[in-house]
Amino acid sequence: MPGNIRSVSFVVLVCLLFCSRLTSVGATPICTNAHAGCHVLSLSNLFDRVIQHSARMHGISNDLHSEFEQYFLPSRNQIGRVSRNCHTSTILTPNGKENAQKMAREELTEVILKLLVAWRDPLWHFHHSMAHYDDFNNFSSNKALEMSDMVHELRKGVEKVAEKMQVLGITSNTVNSLTSPEALLPSESAEWRLMKDYDLLYCFRRDSNKVQNYLKILKCRIVPEHGC
Amino acid sequence: MTVPCCICTVLLQYVFNSLSCVVKHVYVLGLVCDLCCSQRWRRAGRAKINDTFSCLFMVAPNPVTLSWMRNWPPTREGGCGGLVMRTPVEPHITECISRNQETFRCWWSPGSFHNLSSPGALRVFYLKKVLPTSEWIECPEYIYSNRECFFDVNHTSIWVPYCLQLRSQNHTYFNEDDCFTVENIVRPDPPVSSNWTLLEISPSGLSYDVMVNWEPPPSADVEMGWMRIEYEIQYRERNTTNWEALEIQPHTQQTIYGLHIGEEYEVHIRCRMQAFTKFGEFSDSIFIQVTEIPSKESTFPLTLVLLFGIVGILIIIMLIVVSQQHRLTLILLPPVPAPKIKGIDPELLKKGKLDELNFILSGGGMGGLPTYSQDYYEGEPWVEFIEIVAEDADTGEKDNQGSDTQRLLSQGISHHMNISFPDDDSGRASCYNPDLPDQDTLMLMATLLPGQPEDREASFNVVERAPAPERGERPLVQTQTGGPQTWVNTDFYAQVSNVMPSGGVVLSPGQQLRVQESTLATEEKTQKKEKKHKWSEDTEDNKQKELQFQLLVVDPEGSGYTTESNAWRISPPPSSPMPGEGYQPIHPQPVETKPAATAEDNQSPYILPDSPQSQFFAPVADYTVVQEVDSQHSLLLNPPPCQSPPPCLPEHPLKAIPAMPVGYITPELLGNLSP
């Protein structure tokens, strides 16, 4: 018995040491300038985090869209109509895997950031407009809020990735122009107000899927892994 | 509404139940033109077939149509109707599916327009709503055998709405519902190379866990992450119909818990894109079966051995118990010693076997009792030596043969029961003289004499009362019912207190004992009276017995015998005593009546506690040893060994045994005494 206790306590100590190390890894902020004392995350880790984030965002958008469809049952197929009404449809995005792979990394990163920037305000407003829907439960309202937060977080994350890539010399400095998103999309700022909620959800679902796939492609190109 | 016959085509045949015309089966038919869709058909329902609403009609009782319907591709249940499509089916796009999110295919159908079924009659055009202005483009690749249009990578754009239309020569068939985006039509291929490994078997050996592994579909670009796939496993027992579905998860392995040993399971897997709804096809089934594994058998014999071992031990214990039953019962339940006479079978002591008993007691036969020496009986305290006075053979013969007691006693006397007397006092307390027929002996004697229960009880009564009143005297053994007083006059013990000059022996009891026991005697008397009244039928006998219970009280000072007075005191007054039949003291000389004569005059030696006449005589020994008989035929007695009565008194008043001489008169001595 005392032997068991000793071994268990030893294991616990070891675990604490490691866990503290791990948590320190997580708790340490990402250092942009590689200051001394900062733990620098690798680009691969950054990409993984961002990709996970985007996947979750897409999942939430899908859930909201299907819920909306159940409640409001729009007419059967509005693809044709809706796709013309997405405010982000003016953004030129690669429409296929090959196209995305052919695109320059900087462009791809820019596209991603454009998309994310374009959705920040609409989602915020959407979340507020959810209060008008009595049929929607709080769960859906929380999802909308989470979605808008995620877009914001994801945009920051992608910006960090872009910076990292710049630092590492992978990309050129053309990405810096994205720091002022409002200047980028002045005309589109009013269009989304005309969108109906269903259309908004539909469009966002599509765009989040785009972001997710683009990030994957980007990662595969920049951080070479098996299978890329 | 009427439908023109020629346009109506039977596309599907519904097989109806002959009774209720419920749709049972659907068969896809070819075109049949000669079925009339006139208003004779009664409308039976409305069915949606391939997203096109159609009307179902029942066949009117028209022999022509009925016969035709019966001849058509065999109905299972003798349908009563057929189907007629109310509206013709246009050529339409059946389905579009993408497998890898890079290419997709669309299938079309000519519908009811069979003339358009030939290749090239219908053309597929698609529209990619990429730009505000876009145009319809023809299918990049036709596969006419499947009526399929294949869109390769170059022509596939994700996140772009596609719309397809069919065009015939003069007509365009387009449906808004046929627009889609490619990511929404993705149905991944099923996973490949699935296999299973046994994880563990439960301790009970009845269920086991299995890990199933598979590979993602090769067509899906999972490594790059272009498609993120999640999988769903379903399993079922071999011959059941319901599939058990496990939770959808994105990993390429999953554990199935709780499968049963010996049963065969079928497992298949399908996949879909994460955050999308359409599943692909199921993979080929794999079969899982685990039978009893041999390692289980190794533990099985162990349990078997243990079981048999325990059973064997139990059996052995049982055998031991059964075989040693007697010994065990002796150890655990020691037998209660029963009254017995050594050398006599206890069976003989039961009722009705007096002859044998007498025979044995007389010393005859094989079962003759051994010599009764003191040494022989040294270890048995219950042995009491009984002295039986030698009686005349005549009296013995005169006895009523019907009386066992008389017979026993007569025979015993005639045969001179030789019961030796203990001659020395060794090993016993000085105050204890087992020679005296105390209560036990008398009880024994009473048991030896089988008779009527009343008699026995009466004798018991007598026995109980015997020690009480007088120490030295013993009750007469009573006989059975009988007219004449044929009871045997046997007095077993007598205390010799004095020897008369004439040679007679004066018997006297211990006085102090009498004092204490007289009260007890009176009490007992009343109790016994009650008892006697209860169970006595022959009250006369009882009374006689009471009378017969003579107490020989001798006044050592020469007061003589007071038998009669004592008898009156003890026994109930109504009946007159029979002094003549009373106690006959044992003395060789015919000095018999003298004591009787003086009985009445003498004051009762029964000294009641409150009687002023209580005379406290000097303690007189109850027994005296006759050392020798001198020439004048007088007995020379020894002083009694015990002087003080109190220590001699045992605690039990009924069993008060007074001081006694060591020895007493033997028949030989008695014989010597007689002239």
XYZ file of N, CA, C and O in Angstrom, chain B residues 517-574:
232
model
N -40.116 -34.222 61.251
C -40.777 -34.777 60.093
C -42.227 -35.072 60.321
O -42.933 -35.404 59.380
N -42.630 -34.939 61.529
C -44.025 -35.254 61.782
C -44.925 -34.264 61.076
O -45.921 -34.629 60.464
N -44.580 -33.044 61.162
C -45.397 -32.027 60.466
C -45.433 -32.294 58.982
O -46.456 -32.227 58.333
N -44.308 -32.605 58.484
C -44.243 -32.892 57.044
C -45.109 -34.081 56.706
O -45.785 -34.118 55.696
N -45.071 -34.991 57.613
C -45.859 -36.189 57.349
C -47.332 -35.866 57.290
O -48.060 -36.339 56.433
N -47.745 -35.021 58.216
C -49.168 -34.673 58.213
C -49.533 -33.946 56.937
O -50.569 -34.174 56.327
N -48.653 -33.117 56.541
C -48.950 -32.391 55.290
C -49.045 -33.351 54.134
O -49.949 -33.284 53.330
N -48.072 -34.202 54.141
C -48.088 -35.160 53.037
C -49.316 -36.013 53.086
O -49.878 -36.387 52.082
N -49.687 -36.317 54.287
C -50.861 -37.150 54.426
C -52.077 -36.514 53.766
O -52.786 -37.136 53.010
N -52.266 -35.277 54.028
C -53.417 -34.607 53.431
C -53.322 -34.594 51.910
O -54.278 -34.848 51.215
N -52.106 -34.343 51.469
C -51.927 -34.332 50.005
C -52.209 -35.695 49.426
O -52.896 -35.825 48.426
N -51.659 -36.655 50.085
C -51.848 -38.007 49.576
C -53.300 -38.408 49.639
O -53.809 -39.112 48.805
N -53.985 -37.925 50.636
C -55.386 -38.236 50.736
C -56.127 -37.709 49.540
O -56.930 -38.391 48.928
N -55.796 -36.540 49.201
C -56.480 -35.956 48.044
C -56.184 -36.757 46.805
O -57.030 -37.051 46.006
N -54.935 -37.064 46.706
C -54.544 -37.823 45.530
C -55.253 -39.152 45.502
O -55.711 -39.614 44.490
N -55.290 -39.710 46.616
C -55.916 -41.020 46.672
C -57.378 -40.953 46.320
O -57.885 -41.790 45.615
N -57.979 -39.950 46.781
C -59.390 -39.818 46.468
C -59.597 -39.650 44.980
O -60.596 -40.032 44.441
N -58.612 -39.125 44.366
C -58.759 -38.900 42.929
C -58.731 -40.202 42.177
O -59.629 -40.511 41.425
N -57.717 -40.870 42.353
C -57.513 -41.988 41.438
C -57.820 -43.333 42.032
O -57.540 -44.354 41.514
N -58.295 -43.315 43.131
C -58.524 -44.611 43.737
C -59.927 -45.092 43.482
O -60.887 -44.380 43.748
N -59.988 -46.229 42.976
C -61.316 -46.851 42.828
C -61.597 -47.729 44.023
O -62.683 -47.817 44.526
N -60.565 -48.352 44.387
C -60.742 -49.192 45.571
C -60.313 -48.377 46.768
O -59.174 -48.459 47.226
N -61.229 -47.632 47.194
C -60.870 -46.778 48.326
C -60.586 -47.595 49.549
O -59.768 -47.233 50.390
N -61.231 -48.715 49.566
C -60.994 -49.542 50.729
C -59.547 -49.979 50.750
O -58.861 -49.951 51.769
N -59.108 -50.343 49.584
C -57.722 -50.777 49.536
C -56.794 -49.656 49.942
O -55.830 -49.862 50.634
N -57.170 -48.496 49.436
C -56.292 -47.379 49.781
C -56.252 -47.164 51.264
O -55.213 -46.972 51.853
N -57.445 -47.255 51.802
C -57.471 -47.021 53.229
C -56.738 -48.112 53.973
O -56.031 -47.883 54.934
N -56.952 -49.268 53.397
C -56.240 -50.368 54.020
C -54.746 -50.137 53.930
O -54.003 -50.359 54.862
N -54.379 -49.644 52.785
C -52.955 -49.428 52.637
C -52.472 -48.361 53.582
O -51.389 -48.426 54.105
N -53.319 -47.432 53.747
C -52.920 -46.406 54.689
C -52.815 -46.999 56.069
O -51.912 -46.707 56.846
N -53.770 -47.823 56.297
C -53.704 -48.425 57.613
C -52.492 -49.310 57.699
O -51.814 -49.382 58.725
N -52.268 -49.921 56.590
C -51.145 -50.821 56.603
C -49.835 -50.065 56.789
O -48.841 -50.629 57.161
N -49.962 -48.840 56.448
C -48.759 -48.068 56.668
C -48.623 -47.889 58.154
O -49.188 -47.014 58.745
N -47.913 -48.787 58.686
C -47.801 -48.765 60.123
C -46.470 -48.165 60.468
O -45.460 -48.417 59.827
N -46.553 -47.404 61.411
C -45.319 -46.824 61.879
C -45.029 -47.452 63.216
O -45.844 -47.409 64.130
N -43.925 -47.949 63.206
C -43.554 -48.562 64.471
C -42.782 -47.538 65.255
O -41.679 -47.161 64.890
N -43.427 -47.078 66.201
C -42.750 -46.088 67.036
C -42.482 -46.736 68.372
O -43.364 -47.267 69.019
N -41.280 -46.701 68.639
C -40.930 -47.387 69.893
C -40.417 -46.384 70.869
O -39.594 -45.531 70.544
N -40.908 -46.447 71.959
C -40.434 -45.600 73.018
C -39.231 -46.288 73.670
O -39.355 -47.400 74.193
N -38.129 -45.660 73.538
C -36.958 -46.346 74.092
C -37.042 -46.581 75.584
O -36.378 -47.396 76.146
N -37.898 -45.836 76.153
C -37.999 -46.006 77.605
C -38.965 -47.102 78.013
O -39.353 -47.218 79.150
N -39.299 -47.795 77.066
C -40.133 -48.921 77.388
C -41.613 -48.677 77.192
O -42.445 -49.446 77.635
N -41.822 -47.630 76.502
C -43.229 -47.349 76.236
C -43.801 -48.328 75.236
O -44.994 -48.456 75.095
N -42.916 -48.990 74.594
C -43.448 -50.008 73.723
C -43.857 -49.468 72.348
O -43.418 -48.414 71.921
N -44.620 -50.199 71.766
C -44.995 -49.864 70.390
C -46.287 -49.096 70.380
O -47.202 -49.388 71.100
N -46.305 -48.230 69.561
C -47.524 -47.427 69.436
C -47.964 -47.420 67.971
O -48.180 -46.371 67.394
N -47.996 -48.557 67.534
C -48.316 -48.608 66.102
C -49.695 -48.109 65.812
O -49.926 -47.383 64.869
N -50.598 -48.520 66.635
C -51.988 -48.208 66.284
C -52.285 -46.736 66.400
O -52.977 -46.149 65.567
N -51.756 -46.202 67.448
C -52.021 -44.765 67.578
C -51.412 -44.000 66.405
O -52.008 -43.076 65.857
N -50.311 -44.403 66.087
C -49.679 -43.750 64.942
C -50.466 -43.961 63.678
O -50.609 -43.071 62.868
N -50.912 -45.129 63.563
C -51.696 -45.412 62.355
C -52.913 -44.533 62.311
O -53.296 -44.026 61.267
N -53.514 -44.333 63.435
C -54.692 -43.457 63.441
C -54.331 -42.051 63.064
O -55.071 -41.376 62.372
N -53.226 -41.684 63.547
C -52.867 -40.300 63.229
C -52.600 -40.125 61.744
O -52.851 -39.093 61.161
N -52.100 -41.094 61.240
C -51.689 -40.946 59.842
C -52.852 -41.231 58.890
O -53.098 -40.514 57.944
N -53.449 -42.287 59.176
C -54.492 -42.689 58.233
C -55.819 -42.029 58.595
O -55.981 -41.543 59.696
N -56.727 -42.019 57.658
C -58.028 -41.387 57.922
C -58.787 -42.141 58.984
O -58.736 -43.366 59.023
N -59.447 -41.421 59.752
C -60.139 -42.011 60.936
C -61.258 -43.016 60.602
O -61.427 -43.962 61.322
N -61.988 -42.799 59.548
C -63.205 -43.610 59.399
C -62.968 -45.106 59.491
O -63.698 -45.812 60.147
